[in-house]
PDB file of C-alpha atoms in Angstrom:
ATOM      1  CA  ASP G 216       0.023  -0.265   0.185  1.00  0.00           C
ATOM      2  CA  ALA G 217       0.966   3.239  -1.338  1.00  0.00           C
ATOM      3  CA  GLY G 218       1.478   5.553   2.063  1.00  0.00           C
ATOM      4  CA  ILE G 219       3.312   6.487   5.270  1.00  0.00           C
ATOM      5  CA  THR G 220       3.408   3.134   7.668  1.00  0.00           C
ATOM      6  CA  GLN G 221       3.902   3.569  11.835  1.00  0.00           C
ATOM      7  CA  SER G 222       4.399   0.382  13.715  1.00  0.00           C
ATOM      8  CA  PRO G 223       3.255  -0.879  16.082  1.00  0.00           C
ATOM      9  CA  ARG G 224       0.011   1.116  16.649  1.00  0.00           C
ATOM     10  CA  TYR G 225       0.426   0.673  20.128  1.00  0.00           C
ATOM     11  CA  LYS G 226       2.844  -0.384  22.912  1.00  0.00           C
ATOM     12  CA  ILE G 227       3.476  -0.424  26.870  1.00  0.00           C
ATOM     13  CA  THR G 228       6.190  -0.743  27.979  1.00  0.00           C
ATOM     14  CA  GLU G 229       8.239  -0.650  31.357  1.00  0.00           C
ATOM     15  CA  THR G 230      10.463   2.323  32.309  1.00  0.00           C
ATOM     16  CA  GLY G 231      14.307   1.745  31.521  1.00  0.00           C
ATOM     17  CA  ARG G 232      13.485  -0.618  28.517  1.00  0.00           C
ATOM     18  CA  GLN G 233      14.460   0.595  24.705  1.00  0.00           C
ATOM     19  CA  VAL G 234      11.979   0.652  22.287  1.00  0.00           C
ATOM     20  CA  THR G 235      11.678   1.328  18.789  1.00  0.00           C
ATOM     21  CA  LEU G 236       8.890   2.579  16.968  1.00  0.00           C
ATOM     22  CA  MET G 237       9.044   2.159  13.171  1.00  0.00           C
ATOM     23  CA  CYS G 238       7.990   4.264  10.027  1.00  0.00           C
ATOM     24  CA  HIS G 239       7.993   2.879   6.017  1.00  0.00           C
ATOM     25  CA  GLN G 240       7.092   5.569   3.560  1.00  0.00           C
ATOM     26  CA  THR G 241       6.670   4.429   0.038  1.00  0.00           C
ATOM     27  CA  TRP G 242       6.955   7.606  -2.021  1.00  0.00           C
ATOM     28  CA  SER G 243      10.961   8.461  -2.178  1.00  0.00           C
ATOM     29  CA  HIS G 244      10.417  11.468  -0.225  1.00  0.00           C
ATOM     30  CA  SER G 245      13.667  13.002   0.911  1.00  0.00           C
ATOM     31  CA  TYR G 246      12.450  14.673   4.047  1.00  0.00           C
ATOM     32  CA  MET G 247      11.137  12.402   7.378  1.00  0.00           C
ATOM     33  CA  PHE G 248       9.757  13.727  10.533  1.00  0.00           C
ATOM     34  CA  TRP G 249       9.173  12.401  14.227  1.00  0.00           C
ATOM     35  CA  TYR G 250       6.363  14.207  16.255  1.00  0.00           C
ATOM     36  CA  ARG G 251       5.191  13.925  19.898  1.00  0.00           C
ATOM     37  CA  GLN G 252       1.694  15.009  20.381  1.00  0.00           C
ATOM     38  CA  ASP G 253       0.691  15.985  23.644  1.00  0.00           C
ATOM     39  CA  LEU G 254      -2.551  17.647  25.633  1.00  0.00           C
ATOM     40  CA  GLY G 255      -1.745  21.158  26.152  1.00  0.00           C
ATOM     41  CA  HIS G 256       1.608  21.216  23.893  1.00  0.00           C
ATOM     42  CA  GLY G 257       0.559  20.224  20.041  1.00  0.00           C
ATOM     43  CA  LEU G 258       2.689  18.830  18.076  1.00  0.00           C
ATOM     44  CA  ARG G 259       6.649  19.199  18.858  1.00  0.00           C
ATOM     45  CA  LEU G 260       9.101  17.764  16.581  1.00  0.00           C
ATOM     46  CA  ILE G 261      12.022  15.143  18.058  1.00  0.00           C
ATOM     47  CA  TYR G 262      14.423  14.440  15.205  1.00  0.00           C
ATOM     48  CA  TYR G 263      14.177  14.587  11.132  1.00  0.00           C
ATOM     49  CA  SER G 264      16.017  13.891   8.721  1.00  0.00           C
ATOM     50  CA  ALA G 265      16.613  15.235   4.673  1.00  0.00           C
ATOM     51  CA  ALA G 266      17.916  12.551   3.479  1.00  0.00           C
ATOM     52  CA  ALA G 267      19.629   8.938   3.942  1.00  0.00           C
ATOM     53  CA  ASP G 268      22.114   9.169   6.466  1.00  0.00           C
ATOM     54  CA  ILE G 269      21.250  12.678   7.686  1.00  0.00           C
ATOM     55  CA  THR G 270      19.220  13.845  10.080  1.00  0.00           C
ATOM     56  CA  ASP G 271      19.101  16.929  12.691  1.00  0.00           C
ATOM     57  CA  LYS G 272      17.215  17.234  15.576  1.00  0.00           C
ATOM     58  CA  GLY G 273      14.143  19.593  16.640  1.00  0.00           C
ATOM     59  CA  GLU G 274      12.985  20.553  19.820  1.00  0.00           C
ATOM     60  CA  VAL G 275      12.545  17.851  21.992  1.00  0.00           C
ATOM     61  CA  PRO G 276      15.084  15.470  20.943  1.00  0.00           C
ATOM     62  CA  ASP G 277      16.673  14.103  24.361  1.00  0.00           C
ATOM     63  CA  GLY G 278      16.419  10.625  24.819  1.00  0.00           C
ATOM     64  CA  TYR G 279      15.709   9.369  21.714  1.00  0.00           C
ATOM     65  CA  VAL G 280      18.114   8.399  18.744  1.00  0.00           C
ATOM     66  CA  VAL G 281      16.880   8.294  14.696  1.00  0.00           C
ATOM     67  CA  SER G 282      18.477   6.518  11.826  1.00  0.00           C
ATOM     68  CA  ARG G 283      17.986   6.703   8.539  1.00  0.00           C
ATOM     69  CA  SER G 284      20.077   4.126   6.280  1.00  0.00           C
ATOM     70  CA  LYS G 285      17.437   4.276   3.867  1.00  0.00           C
ATOM     71  CA  THR G 286      15.167   6.510   2.350  1.00  0.00           C
ATOM     72  CA  GLU G 287      12.572   4.863   2.867  1.00  0.00           C
ATOM     73  CA  ASN G 288      12.998   4.572   6.892  1.00  0.00           C
ATOM     74  CA  PHE G 289      13.370   6.333   9.732  1.00  0.00           C
ATOM     75  CA  PRO G 290      13.118   4.544  13.338  1.00  0.00           C
ATOM     76  CA  LEU G 291      12.874   5.936  16.167  1.00  0.00           C
ATOM     77  CA  THR G 292      14.193   5.069  19.497  1.00  0.00           C
ATOM     78  CA  LEU G 293      13.980   4.990  23.103  1.00  0.00           C
ATOM     79  CA  GLU G 294      17.178   4.469  24.480  1.00  0.00           C
ATOM     80  CA  SER G 295      15.754   3.704  28.134  1.00  0.00           C
ATOM     81  CA  ALA G 296      11.972   5.082  28.056  1.00  0.00           C
ATOM     82  CA  THR G 297      10.719   7.509  30.851  1.00  0.00           C
ATOM     83  CA  ARG G 298       7.028   7.944  31.954  1.00  0.00           C
ATOM     84  CA  SER G 299       7.412  11.517  30.440  1.00  0.00           C
ATOM     85  CA  GLN G 300       7.662  10.025  27.323  1.00  0.00           C
ATOM     86  CA  THR G 301       4.330   8.022  27.295  1.00  0.00           C
ATOM     87  CA  SER G 302       2.832  10.356  24.189  1.00  0.00           C
ATOM     88  CA  VAL G 303       1.444   9.927  21.034  1.00  0.00           C
ATOM     89  CA  TYR G 304       4.499   9.702  18.283  1.00  0.00           C
ATOM     90  CA  PHE G 305       3.805  10.521  14.724  1.00  0.00           C
ATOM     91  CA  CYS G 306       5.992  10.138  11.443  1.00  0.00           C
ATOM     92  CA  ALA G 307       5.775  12.059   8.680  1.00  0.00           C
ATOM     93  CA  SER G 308       7.578  12.361   5.320  1.00  0.00           C
ATOM     94  CA  MET G 309       7.144  15.880   2.971  1.00  0.00           C
ATOM     95  CA  GLY G 310       7.497  16.305  -1.203  1.00  0.00           C
ATOM     96  CA  ASP G 311       8.246  18.503  -3.173  1.00  0.00           C
ATOM     97  CA  ALA G 312       6.265  20.932  -1.245  1.00  0.00           C
ATOM     98  CA  TYR G 313       6.003  22.259   2.198  1.00  0.00           C
ATOM     99  CA  GLY G 314       2.687  20.071   3.564  1.00  0.00           C
ATOM    100  CA  TYR G 315       3.844  16.967   5.416  1.00  0.00           C
ATOM    101  CA  THR G 316       1.866  13.308   4.991  1.00  0.00           C
ATOM    102  CA  PHE G 317       1.456  11.731   8.300  1.00  0.00           C
ATOM    103  CA  GLY G 318       0.712   8.287   9.806  1.00  0.00           C
ATOM    104  CA  SER G 319      -1.356   6.941  11.762  1.00  0.00           C
ATOM    105  CA  GLY G 320       0.722   7.019  15.053  1.00  0.00           C
ATOM    106  CA  THR G 321       1.980   4.849  18.113  1.00  0.00           C
ATOM    107  CA  ARG G 322       0.579   5.344  21.195  1.00  0.00           C
ATOM    108  CA  LEU G 323       3.068   4.874  23.169  1.00  0.00           C
ATOM    109  CA  THR G 324       2.555   4.133  27.164  1.00  0.00           C
ATOM    110  CA  VAL G 325       5.410   3.597  29.859  1.00  0.00           C
ATOM    111  CA  VAL G 326       4.424   2.130  33.247  1.00  0.00           C
TER     112      VAL G 326
ATOM    113  CA  GLN K 111       4.889  33.861  24.273  1.00  0.00           C
ATOM    114  CA  LYS K 112       4.069  30.974  21.804  1.00  0.00           C
ATOM    115  CA  GLU K 113       4.824  31.556  17.931  1.00  0.00           C
ATOM    116  CA  VAL K 114       1.539  30.037  17.496  1.00  0.00           C
ATOM    117  CA  GLU K 115      -1.426  30.854  19.112  1.00  0.00           C
ATOM    118  CA  GLN K 116      -4.654  29.173  18.702  1.00  0.00           C
ATOM    119  CA  ASP K 117      -7.878  28.576  20.773  1.00  0.00           C
ATOM    120  CA  PRO K 118      -8.177  25.660  22.022  1.00  0.00           C
ATOM    121  CA  GLY K 119     -11.790  25.710  21.986  1.00  0.00           C
ATOM    122  CA  PRO K 120     -13.931  23.526  21.821  1.00  0.00           C
ATOM    123  CA  LEU K 121     -16.050  25.491  19.364  1.00  0.00           C
ATOM    124  CA  SER K 122     -19.611  23.656  18.677  1.00  0.00           C
ATOM    125  CA  VAL K 123     -21.762  25.041  15.684  1.00  0.00           C
ATOM    126  CA  PRO K 124     -24.450  23.677  14.284  1.00  0.00           C
ATOM    127  CA  GLU K 125     -24.692  22.023  10.748  1.00  0.00           C
ATOM    128  CA  GLY K 126     -24.617  24.144   8.162  1.00  0.00           C
ATOM    129  CA  ALA K 127     -23.657  26.892   9.866  1.00  0.00           C
ATOM    130  CA  ILE K 128     -20.037  28.979   9.048  1.00  0.00           C
ATOM    131  CA  VAL K 129     -17.027  28.004  10.777  1.00  0.00           C
ATOM    132  CA  SER K 130     -14.221  30.379  11.326  1.00  0.00           C
ATOM    133  CA  LEU K 131     -10.802  28.669  12.817  1.00  0.00           C
ATOM    134  CA  ASN K 132      -7.693  31.110  13.608  1.00  0.00           C
ATOM    135  CA  CYS K 133      -4.464  31.513  14.599  1.00  0.00           C
ATOM    136  CA  THR K 134      -1.734  34.298  15.204  1.00  0.00           C
ATOM    137  CA  TYR K 135       1.872  33.784  15.183  1.00  0.00           C
ATOM    138  CA  SER K 136       5.005  36.048  16.035  1.00  0.00           C
ATOM    139  CA  ASN K 137       7.737  35.329  13.947  1.00  0.00           C
ATOM    140  CA  SER K 138       7.431  37.475  10.666  1.00  0.00           C
ATOM    141  CA  ALA K 139      10.065  35.219   8.439  1.00  0.00           C
ATOM    142  CA  PHE K 140       7.284  31.951   8.589  1.00  0.00           C
ATOM    143  CA  GLN K 141       6.558  31.931   4.572  1.00  0.00           C
ATOM    144  CA  TYR K 142       3.743  28.765   3.900  1.00  0.00           C
ATOM    145  CA  PHE K 143       0.946  28.570   6.133  1.00  0.00           C
ATOM    146  CA  MET K 144      -1.080  25.216   6.188  1.00  0.00           C
ATOM    147  CA  TRP K 145      -4.049  23.390   8.280  1.00  0.00           C
ATOM    148  CA  TYR K 146      -4.877  20.262   9.046  1.00  0.00           C
ATOM    149  CA  ARG K 147      -7.310  17.874  10.001  1.00  0.00           C
ATOM    150  CA  GLN K 148      -6.941  15.502  12.397  1.00  0.00           C
ATOM    151  CA  TYR K 149      -9.571  12.595  13.557  1.00  0.00           C
ATOM    152  CA  SER K 150     -10.385  11.345  16.603  1.00  0.00           C
ATOM    153  CA  ARG K 151      -7.283   8.533  17.041  1.00  0.00           C
ATOM    154  CA  LYS K 152      -5.694   9.253  13.749  1.00  0.00           C
ATOM    155  CA  GLY K 153      -2.926  11.131  12.300  1.00  0.00           C
ATOM    156  CA  PRO K 154      -3.119  15.034  11.032  1.00  0.00           C
ATOM    157  CA  GLU K 155      -4.206  15.479   6.820  1.00  0.00           C
ATOM    158  CA  LEU K 156      -3.291  18.421   5.112  1.00  0.00           C
ATOM    159  CA  LEU K 157      -6.856  20.319   4.208  1.00  0.00           C
ATOM    160  CA  MET K 158      -5.341  23.514   2.818  1.00  0.00           C
ATOM    161  CA  TYR K 159      -1.539  25.177   2.013  1.00  0.00           C
ATOM    162  CA  THR K 160      -0.914  28.852   0.952  1.00  0.00           C
ATOM    163  CA  TYR K 161       2.354  30.377   0.617  1.00  0.00           C
ATOM    164  CA  SER K 162       2.226  34.522   1.623  1.00  0.00           C
ATOM    165  CA  SER K 163      -0.299  36.308   1.729  1.00  0.00           C
ATOM    166  CA  GLY K 164      -3.433  35.899   0.364  1.00  0.00           C
ATOM    167  CA  ASN K 165      -6.831  33.552   0.052  1.00  0.00           C
ATOM    168  CA  LYS K 166      -7.150  29.762  -1.457  1.00  0.00           C
ATOM    169  CA  GLU K 167     -10.212  28.494  -1.885  1.00  0.00           C
ATOM    170  CA  ASP K 168     -10.825  24.396  -2.240  1.00  0.00           C
ATOM    171  CA  GLY K 169     -14.613  23.375  -1.870  1.00  0.00           C
ATOM    172  CA  ARG K 170     -16.517  24.513   1.260  1.00  0.00           C
ATOM    173  CA  PHE K 171     -12.966  25.736   2.414  1.00  0.00           C
ATOM    174  CA  THR K 172     -11.202  28.993   2.331  1.00  0.00           C
ATOM    175  CA  ALA K 173      -7.943  30.111   3.832  1.00  0.00           C
ATOM    176  CA  GLN K 174      -6.926  33.396   4.782  1.00  0.00           C
ATOM    177  CA  VAL K 175      -3.407  34.817   5.478  1.00  0.00           C
ATOM    178  CA  ASP K 176      -2.953  38.156   6.629  1.00  0.00           C
ATOM    179  CA  LYS K 177       0.984  38.825   6.685  1.00  0.00           C
ATOM    180  CA  SER K 178       0.444  42.163   7.653  1.00  0.00           C
ATOM    181  CA  SER K 179      -1.251  41.335  10.837  1.00  0.00           C
ATOM    182  CA  LYS K 180       0.540  37.769  11.664  1.00  0.00           C
ATOM    183  CA  TYR K 181      -3.090  36.345  11.608  1.00  0.00           C
ATOM    184  CA  ILE K 182      -4.752  33.247   9.615  1.00  0.00           C
ATOM    185  CA  SER K 183      -7.591  31.986   9.167  1.00  0.00           C
ATOM    186  CA  LEU K 184     -10.111  28.504   7.728  1.00  0.00           C
ATOM    187  CA  PHE K 185     -13.304  29.369   7.164  1.00  0.00           C
ATOM    188  CA  ILE K 186     -15.802  26.346   6.604  1.00  0.00           C
ATOM    189  CA  ARG K 187     -18.718  26.601   4.803  1.00  0.00           C
ATOM    190  CA  ASP K 188     -22.302  24.725   5.102  1.00  0.00           C
ATOM    191  CA  SER K 189     -20.307  22.687   7.947  1.00  0.00           C
ATOM    192  CA  GLN K 190     -21.330  19.387   8.321  1.00  0.00           C
ATOM    193  CA  PRO K 191     -20.996  16.736  10.843  1.00  0.00           C
ATOM    194  CA  SER K 192     -18.610  14.986   9.338  1.00  0.00           C
ATOM    195  CA  ASP K 193     -16.029  18.305   9.457  1.00  0.00           C
ATOM    196  CA  SER K 194     -15.739  17.327  13.217  1.00  0.00           C
ATOM    197  CA  ALA K 195     -12.385  17.178  14.200  1.00  0.00           C
ATOM    198  CA  THR K 196      -9.501  18.912  15.393  1.00  0.00           C
ATOM    199  CA  TYR K 197      -7.819  21.900  13.118  1.00  0.00           C
ATOM    200  CA  LEU K 198      -4.444  22.590  13.178  1.00  0.00           C
ATOM    201  CA  CYS K 199      -2.405  25.394  12.096  1.00  0.00           C
ATOM    202  CA  ALA K 200       0.983  24.967  10.848  1.00  0.00           C
ATOM    203  CA  MET K 201       3.226  27.361   9.498  1.00  0.00           C
ATOM    204  CA  THR K 202       7.193  27.092   7.762  1.00  0.00           C
ATOM    205  CA  ALA K 203       9.950  28.978   7.709  1.00  0.00           C
ATOM    206  CA  HIS K 204      12.566  28.575   5.543  1.00  0.00           C
ATOM    207  CA  THR K 205      15.568  30.037   7.050  1.00  0.00           C
ATOM    208  CA  GLY K 206      19.201  27.844   6.005  1.00  0.00           C
ATOM    209  CA  GLY K 207      17.143  24.749   7.004  1.00  0.00           C
ATOM    210  CA  PHE K 208      13.605  25.190   7.776  1.00  0.00           C
ATOM    211  CA  LYS K 209      11.232  25.378  11.062  1.00  0.00           C
ATOM    212  CA  THR K 210       7.797  24.307  10.555  1.00  0.00           C
ATOM    213  CA  ILE K 211       5.363  25.156  13.818  1.00  0.00           C
ATOM    214  CA  PHE K 212       1.815  24.119  14.425  1.00  0.00           C
ATOM    215  CA  GLY K 213      -0.698  25.191  17.064  1.00  0.00           C
ATOM    216  CA  ALA K 214      -1.897  23.236  19.654  1.00  0.00           C
ATOM    217  CA  GLY K 215      -5.130  22.293  17.589  1.00  0.00           C
ATOM    218  CA  THR K 216      -9.413  23.708  17.801  1.00  0.00           C
ATOM    219  CA  ARG K 217     -11.222  20.883  18.195  1.00  0.00           C
ATOM    220  CA  LEU K 218     -14.376  21.741  16.793  1.00  0.00           C
ATOM    221  CA  PHE K 219     -17.846  19.678  16.820  1.00  0.00           C
ATOM    222  CA  VAL K 220     -20.797  20.437  14.202  1.00  0.00           C
ATOM    223  CA  LYS K 221     -24.184  19.070  15.663  1.00  0.00           C
ATOM    224  CA  ALA K 222     -26.612  17.298  13.451  1.00  0.00           C
TER     225      ALA K 222
END
């Protein structure tokens, strides 16, 4: 299916565990992004990537790691999950124009 | 002060009403302005996209940008219950890299 796919849709993990959220896009868009969405804060950029092997920090990068070895994949890893990282995570890509296409999100709960 | 301010609502209107959603911003470097619609438990989807000041119309939706006032609006005509969602404004500055800021979203309910 064409589009942007996130997995898993839901995840519960324990404090201190490493968690990886997956993102895959089928368009070969250069830019990809990870956002978190929290009540009262809206969407906040965690990391973004301009191309394979090029990544940069966003507004709230602490505690997160990204990689982009292939254009179509942009995984986000929480190295040691904390309760403050409980959130809904959205992956997005951007083509030629400046509009984003978002995935359906991963709802992460850290207990 | 936040770079983008958006009233969270909720805004409740009867079916058929004209809806006005607004955002104000502080950074004059923003050049690209977008509106996203987000249904519950879904990702945001791009509704409207405009560059610089002016109006853009797409069916029942009209986006307005007033850069002199740092104010953007989205109008929905003949609102339908299916328009019930959260609407997020967003704006991008392309200044050596780029920066996009999202509003926190306005929750809209259209009652049948």
